[in-house]
mmCIF file with all atom_site columns, C-alpha atoms in Angstrom:
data_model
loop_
_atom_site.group_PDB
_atom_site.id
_atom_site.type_symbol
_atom_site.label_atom_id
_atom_site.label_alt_id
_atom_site.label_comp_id
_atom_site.label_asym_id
_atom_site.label_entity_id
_atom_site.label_seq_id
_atom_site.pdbx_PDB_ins_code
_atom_site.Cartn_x
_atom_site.Cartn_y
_atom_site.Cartn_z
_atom_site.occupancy
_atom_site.B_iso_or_equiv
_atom_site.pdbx_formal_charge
_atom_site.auth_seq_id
_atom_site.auth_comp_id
_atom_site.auth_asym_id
_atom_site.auth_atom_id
_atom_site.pdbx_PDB_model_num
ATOM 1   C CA . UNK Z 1 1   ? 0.000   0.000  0.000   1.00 0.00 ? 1   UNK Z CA 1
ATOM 2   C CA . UNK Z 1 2   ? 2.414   1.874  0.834   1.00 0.00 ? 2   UNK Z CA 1
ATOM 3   C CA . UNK Z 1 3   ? 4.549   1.909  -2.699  1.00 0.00 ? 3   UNK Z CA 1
ATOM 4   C CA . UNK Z 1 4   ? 0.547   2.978  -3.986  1.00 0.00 ? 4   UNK Z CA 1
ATOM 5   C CA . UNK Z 1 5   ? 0.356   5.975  -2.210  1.00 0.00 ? 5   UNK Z CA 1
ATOM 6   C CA . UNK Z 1 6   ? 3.665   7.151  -2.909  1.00 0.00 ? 6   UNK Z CA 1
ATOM 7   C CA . UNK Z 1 7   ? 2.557   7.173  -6.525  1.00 0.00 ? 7   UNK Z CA 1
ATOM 8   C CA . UNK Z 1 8   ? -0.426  8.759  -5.905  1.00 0.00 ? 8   UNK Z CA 1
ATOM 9   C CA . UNK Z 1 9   ? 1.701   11.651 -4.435  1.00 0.00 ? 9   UNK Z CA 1
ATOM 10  C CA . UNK Z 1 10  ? 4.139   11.721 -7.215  1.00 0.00 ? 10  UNK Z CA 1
ATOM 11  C CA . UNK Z 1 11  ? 0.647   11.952 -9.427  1.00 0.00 ? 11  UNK Z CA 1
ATOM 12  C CA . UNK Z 1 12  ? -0.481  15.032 -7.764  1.00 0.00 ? 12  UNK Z CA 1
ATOM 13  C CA . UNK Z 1 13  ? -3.505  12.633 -6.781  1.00 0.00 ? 13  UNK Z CA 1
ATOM 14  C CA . UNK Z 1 14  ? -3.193  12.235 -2.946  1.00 0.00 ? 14  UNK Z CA 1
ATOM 15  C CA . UNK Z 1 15  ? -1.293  15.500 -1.282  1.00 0.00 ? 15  UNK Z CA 1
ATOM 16  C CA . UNK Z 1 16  ? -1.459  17.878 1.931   1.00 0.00 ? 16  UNK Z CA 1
ATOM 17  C CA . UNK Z 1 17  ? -3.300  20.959 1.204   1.00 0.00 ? 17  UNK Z CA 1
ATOM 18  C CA . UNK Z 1 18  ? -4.464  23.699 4.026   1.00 0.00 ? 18  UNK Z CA 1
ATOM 19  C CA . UNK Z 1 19  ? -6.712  22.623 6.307   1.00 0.00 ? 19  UNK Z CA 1
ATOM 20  C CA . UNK Z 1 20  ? -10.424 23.797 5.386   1.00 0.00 ? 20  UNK Z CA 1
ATOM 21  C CA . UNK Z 1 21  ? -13.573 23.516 6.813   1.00 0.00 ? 21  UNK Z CA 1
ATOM 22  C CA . UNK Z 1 22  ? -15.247 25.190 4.367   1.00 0.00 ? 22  UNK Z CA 1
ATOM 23  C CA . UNK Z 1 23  ? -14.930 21.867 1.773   1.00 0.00 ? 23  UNK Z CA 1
ATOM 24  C CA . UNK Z 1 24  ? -15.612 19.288 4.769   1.00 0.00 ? 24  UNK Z CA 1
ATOM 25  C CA . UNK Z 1 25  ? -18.780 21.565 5.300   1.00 0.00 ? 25  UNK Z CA 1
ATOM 26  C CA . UNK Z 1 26  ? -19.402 21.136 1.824   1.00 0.00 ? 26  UNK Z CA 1
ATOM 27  C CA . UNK Z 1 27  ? -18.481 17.468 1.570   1.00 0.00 ? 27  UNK Z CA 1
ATOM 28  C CA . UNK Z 1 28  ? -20.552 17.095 4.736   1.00 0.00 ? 28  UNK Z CA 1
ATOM 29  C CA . UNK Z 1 29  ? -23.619 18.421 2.468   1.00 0.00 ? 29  UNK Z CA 1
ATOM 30  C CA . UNK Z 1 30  ? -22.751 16.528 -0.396  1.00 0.00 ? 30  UNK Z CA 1
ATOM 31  C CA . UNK Z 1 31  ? -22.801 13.371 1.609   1.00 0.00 ? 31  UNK Z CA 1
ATOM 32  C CA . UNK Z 1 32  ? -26.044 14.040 3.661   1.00 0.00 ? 32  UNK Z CA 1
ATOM 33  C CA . UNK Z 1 33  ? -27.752 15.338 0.059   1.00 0.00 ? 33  UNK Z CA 1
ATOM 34  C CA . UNK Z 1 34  ? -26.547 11.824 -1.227  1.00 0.00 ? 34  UNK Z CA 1
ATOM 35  C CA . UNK Z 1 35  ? -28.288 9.738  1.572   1.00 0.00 ? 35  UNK Z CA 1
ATOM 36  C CA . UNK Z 1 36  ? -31.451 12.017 1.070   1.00 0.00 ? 36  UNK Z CA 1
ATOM 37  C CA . UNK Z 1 37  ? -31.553 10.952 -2.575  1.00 0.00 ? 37  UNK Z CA 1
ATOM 38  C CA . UNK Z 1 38  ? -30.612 7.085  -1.841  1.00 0.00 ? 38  UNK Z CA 1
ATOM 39  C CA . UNK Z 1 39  ? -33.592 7.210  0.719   1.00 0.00 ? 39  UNK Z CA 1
ATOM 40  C CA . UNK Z 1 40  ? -36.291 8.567  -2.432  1.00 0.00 ? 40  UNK Z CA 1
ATOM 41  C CA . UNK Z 1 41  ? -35.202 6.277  -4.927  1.00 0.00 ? 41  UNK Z CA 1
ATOM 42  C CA . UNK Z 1 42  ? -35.443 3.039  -1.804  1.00 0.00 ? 42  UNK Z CA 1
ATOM 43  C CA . UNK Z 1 43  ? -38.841 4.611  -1.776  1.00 0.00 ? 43  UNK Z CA 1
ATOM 44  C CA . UNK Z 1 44  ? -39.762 3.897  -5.147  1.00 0.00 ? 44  UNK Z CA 1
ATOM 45  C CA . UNK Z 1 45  ? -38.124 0.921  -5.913  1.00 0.00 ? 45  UNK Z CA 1
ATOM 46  C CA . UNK Z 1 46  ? -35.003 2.298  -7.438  1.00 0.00 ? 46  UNK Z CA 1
ATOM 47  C CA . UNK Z 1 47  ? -32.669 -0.522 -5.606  1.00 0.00 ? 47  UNK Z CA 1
ATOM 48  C CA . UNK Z 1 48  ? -29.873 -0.200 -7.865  1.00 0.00 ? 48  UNK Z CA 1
ATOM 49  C CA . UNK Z 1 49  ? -29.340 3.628  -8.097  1.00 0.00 ? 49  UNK Z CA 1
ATOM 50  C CA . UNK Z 1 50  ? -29.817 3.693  -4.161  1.00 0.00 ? 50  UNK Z CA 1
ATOM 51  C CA . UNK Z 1 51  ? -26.957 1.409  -3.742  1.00 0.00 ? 51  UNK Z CA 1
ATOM 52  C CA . UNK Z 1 52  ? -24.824 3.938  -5.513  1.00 0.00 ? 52  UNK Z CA 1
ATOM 53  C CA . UNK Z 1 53  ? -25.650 7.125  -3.891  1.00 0.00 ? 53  UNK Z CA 1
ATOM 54  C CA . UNK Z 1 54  ? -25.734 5.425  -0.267  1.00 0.00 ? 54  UNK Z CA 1
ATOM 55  C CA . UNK Z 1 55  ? -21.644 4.392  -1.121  1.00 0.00 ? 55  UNK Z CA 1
ATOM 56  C CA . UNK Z 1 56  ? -21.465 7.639  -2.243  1.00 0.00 ? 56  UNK Z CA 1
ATOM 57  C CA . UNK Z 1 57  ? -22.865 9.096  0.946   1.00 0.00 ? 57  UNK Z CA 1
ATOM 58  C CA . UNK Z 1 58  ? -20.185 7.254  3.034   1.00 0.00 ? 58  UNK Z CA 1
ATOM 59  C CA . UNK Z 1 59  ? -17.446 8.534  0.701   1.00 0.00 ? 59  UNK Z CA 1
ATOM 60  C CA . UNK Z 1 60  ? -18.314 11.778 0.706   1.00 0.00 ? 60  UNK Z CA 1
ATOM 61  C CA . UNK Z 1 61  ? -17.741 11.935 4.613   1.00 0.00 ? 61  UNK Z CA 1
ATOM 62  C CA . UNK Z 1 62  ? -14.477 10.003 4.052   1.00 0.00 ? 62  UNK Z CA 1
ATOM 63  C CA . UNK Z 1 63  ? -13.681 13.349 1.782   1.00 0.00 ? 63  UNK Z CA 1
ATOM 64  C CA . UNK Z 1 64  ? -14.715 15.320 4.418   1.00 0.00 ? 64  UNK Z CA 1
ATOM 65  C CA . UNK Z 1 65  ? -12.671 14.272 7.318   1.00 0.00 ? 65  UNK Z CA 1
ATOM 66  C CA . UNK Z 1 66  ? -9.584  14.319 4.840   1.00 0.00 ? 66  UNK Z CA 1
ATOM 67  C CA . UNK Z 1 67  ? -10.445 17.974 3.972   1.00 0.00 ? 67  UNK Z CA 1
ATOM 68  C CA . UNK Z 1 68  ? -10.606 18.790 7.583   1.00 0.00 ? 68  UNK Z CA 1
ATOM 69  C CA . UNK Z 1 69  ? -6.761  17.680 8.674   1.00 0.00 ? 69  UNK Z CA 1
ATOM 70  C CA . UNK Z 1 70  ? -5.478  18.899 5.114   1.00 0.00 ? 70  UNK Z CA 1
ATOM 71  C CA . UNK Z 1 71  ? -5.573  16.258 2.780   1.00 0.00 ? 71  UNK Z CA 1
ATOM 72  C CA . UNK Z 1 72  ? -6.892  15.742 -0.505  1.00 0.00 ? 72  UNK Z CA 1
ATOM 73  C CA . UNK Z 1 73  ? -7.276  12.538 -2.200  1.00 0.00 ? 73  UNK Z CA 1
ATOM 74  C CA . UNK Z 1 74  ? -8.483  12.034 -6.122  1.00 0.00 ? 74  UNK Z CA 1
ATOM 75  C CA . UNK Z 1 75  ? -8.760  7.994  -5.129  1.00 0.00 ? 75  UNK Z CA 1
ATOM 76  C CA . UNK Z 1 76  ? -11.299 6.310  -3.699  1.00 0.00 ? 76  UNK Z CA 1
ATOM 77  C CA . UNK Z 1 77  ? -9.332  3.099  -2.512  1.00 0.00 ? 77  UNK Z CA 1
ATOM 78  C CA . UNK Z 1 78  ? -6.143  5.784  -1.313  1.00 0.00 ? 78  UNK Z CA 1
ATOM 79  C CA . UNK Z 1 79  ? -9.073  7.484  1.135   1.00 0.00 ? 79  UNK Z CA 1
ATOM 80  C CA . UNK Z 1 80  ? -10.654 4.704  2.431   1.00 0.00 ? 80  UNK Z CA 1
ATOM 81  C CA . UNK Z 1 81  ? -7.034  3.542  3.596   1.00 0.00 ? 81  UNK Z CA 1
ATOM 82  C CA . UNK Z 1 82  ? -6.492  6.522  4.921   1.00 0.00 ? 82  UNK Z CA 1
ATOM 83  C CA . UNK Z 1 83  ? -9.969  6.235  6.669   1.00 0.00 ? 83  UNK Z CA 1
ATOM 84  C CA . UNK Z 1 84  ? -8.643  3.413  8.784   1.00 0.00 ? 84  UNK Z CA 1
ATOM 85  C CA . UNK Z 1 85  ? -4.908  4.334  9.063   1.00 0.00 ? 85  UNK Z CA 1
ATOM 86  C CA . UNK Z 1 86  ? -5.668  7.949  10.421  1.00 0.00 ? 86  UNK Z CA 1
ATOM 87  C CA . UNK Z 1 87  ? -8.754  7.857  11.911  1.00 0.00 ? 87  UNK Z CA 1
ATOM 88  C CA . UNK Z 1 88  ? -8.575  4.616  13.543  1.00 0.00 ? 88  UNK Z CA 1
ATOM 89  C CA . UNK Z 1 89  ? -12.434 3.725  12.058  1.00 0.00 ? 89  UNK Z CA 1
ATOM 90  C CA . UNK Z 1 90  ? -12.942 0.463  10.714  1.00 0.00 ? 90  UNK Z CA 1
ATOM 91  C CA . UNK Z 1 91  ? -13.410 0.974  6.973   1.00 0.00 ? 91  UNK Z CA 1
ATOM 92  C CA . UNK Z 1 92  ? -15.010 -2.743 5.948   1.00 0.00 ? 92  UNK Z CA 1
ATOM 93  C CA . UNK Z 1 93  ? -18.726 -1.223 5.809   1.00 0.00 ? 93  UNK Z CA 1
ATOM 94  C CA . UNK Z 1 94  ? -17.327 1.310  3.051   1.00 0.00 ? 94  UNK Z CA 1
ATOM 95  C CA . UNK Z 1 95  ? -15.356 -1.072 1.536   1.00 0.00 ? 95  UNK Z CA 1
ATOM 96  C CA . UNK Z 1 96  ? -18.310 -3.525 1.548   1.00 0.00 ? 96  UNK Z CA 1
ATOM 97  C CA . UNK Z 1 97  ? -20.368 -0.758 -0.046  1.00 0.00 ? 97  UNK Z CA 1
ATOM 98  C CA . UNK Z 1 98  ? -18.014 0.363  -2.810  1.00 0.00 ? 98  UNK Z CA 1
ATOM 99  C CA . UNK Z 1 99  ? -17.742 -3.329 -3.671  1.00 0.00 ? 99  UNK Z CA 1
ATOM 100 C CA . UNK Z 1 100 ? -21.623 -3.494 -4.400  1.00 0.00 ? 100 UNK Z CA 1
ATOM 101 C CA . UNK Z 1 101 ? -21.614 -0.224 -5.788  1.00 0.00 ? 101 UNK Z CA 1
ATOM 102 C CA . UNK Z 1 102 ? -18.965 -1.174 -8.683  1.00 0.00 ? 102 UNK Z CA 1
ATOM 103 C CA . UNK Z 1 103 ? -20.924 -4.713 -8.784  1.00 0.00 ? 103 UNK Z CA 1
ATOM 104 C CA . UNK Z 1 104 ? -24.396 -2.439 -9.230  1.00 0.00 ? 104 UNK Z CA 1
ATOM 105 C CA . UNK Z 1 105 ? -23.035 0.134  -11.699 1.00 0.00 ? 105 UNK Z CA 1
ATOM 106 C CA . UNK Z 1 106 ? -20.757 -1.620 -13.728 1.00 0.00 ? 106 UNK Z CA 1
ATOM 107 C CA . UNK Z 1 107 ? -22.329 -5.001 -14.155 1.00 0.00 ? 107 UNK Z CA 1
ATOM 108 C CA . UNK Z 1 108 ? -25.789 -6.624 -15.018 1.00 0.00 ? 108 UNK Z CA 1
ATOM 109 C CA . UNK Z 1 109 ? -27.908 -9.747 -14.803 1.00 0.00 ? 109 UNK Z CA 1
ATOM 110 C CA . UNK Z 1 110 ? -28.034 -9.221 -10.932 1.00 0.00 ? 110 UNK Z CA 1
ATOM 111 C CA . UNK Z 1 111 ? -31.103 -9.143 -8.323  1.00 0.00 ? 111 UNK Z CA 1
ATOM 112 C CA . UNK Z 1 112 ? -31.153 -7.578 -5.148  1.00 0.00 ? 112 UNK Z CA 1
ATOM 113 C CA . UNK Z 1 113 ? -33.821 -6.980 -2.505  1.00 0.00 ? 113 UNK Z CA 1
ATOM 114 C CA . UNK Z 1 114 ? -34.750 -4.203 -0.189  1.00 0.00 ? 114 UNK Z CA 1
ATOM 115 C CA . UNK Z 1 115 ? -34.021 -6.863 2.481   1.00 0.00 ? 115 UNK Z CA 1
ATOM 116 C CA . UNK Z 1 116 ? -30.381 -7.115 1.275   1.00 0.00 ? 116 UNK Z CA 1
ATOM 117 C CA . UNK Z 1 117 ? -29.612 -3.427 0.753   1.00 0.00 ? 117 UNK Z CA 1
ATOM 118 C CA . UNK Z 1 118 ? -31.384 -3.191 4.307   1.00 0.00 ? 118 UNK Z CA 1
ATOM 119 C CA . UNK Z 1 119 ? -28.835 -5.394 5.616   1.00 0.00 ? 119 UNK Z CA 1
ATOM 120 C CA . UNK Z 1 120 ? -26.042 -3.991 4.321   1.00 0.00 ? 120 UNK Z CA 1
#
């Protein structure tokens, strides 16, 4: 991991910037806009869009967090690392939710119940 960050650095990709909380505000939004949105589309059915926008929910707060220490990070995978190694949180419900997000977005011939996503 570690040989994977360093090239994220050397990308410009993953890097200390100031301190704001004006984007983890922001973030903050994004990510509480996202779980509004996931919750409507639950509502009506809309399993597989839901599943997107709650992972995107978490992530956004992930973003947020980083933003508030000084870091920014253009890499999903790079964040949620940092997630654990940082904070200390345990990062397997994100990472469980990014894997059914890709899995959702990217692929088809798949069911899944409200049940499931409820579980998840």
């Amino acid at each position: 991991m570690k040989e994977f960050l360093v090239n994220l650095v050397k990308q410009g990709r993953l890097k200390f910037v100031e301190p704001s909380e004006n984007l983890s505000v922001s973030y903050m939004d994004k990510s509480q806009s996202n779980f509004e949105s996931s919750k409507i589309l639950l509502k009506n059915n809309k399993l597989e869009e839901a599943v997107s926008l709650i992972y995107y929910s978490m992530y956004n707060l992930v973003l947020s967090l980083l933003y508030k220490i000084g870091i920014k990070s253009e890499n999903h995978s790079a964040s949620i690392f940092l997630l654990k190694e940082i904070f200390e949180f345990d990062n397997a419900p994100i990472l469980e939710a990014k894997r059914e997000r890709i899995d959702k977005q990217y692929y088809v011939g798949f069911k899944i119940s409200k049940k499931e996503l409820d579980e998840s």
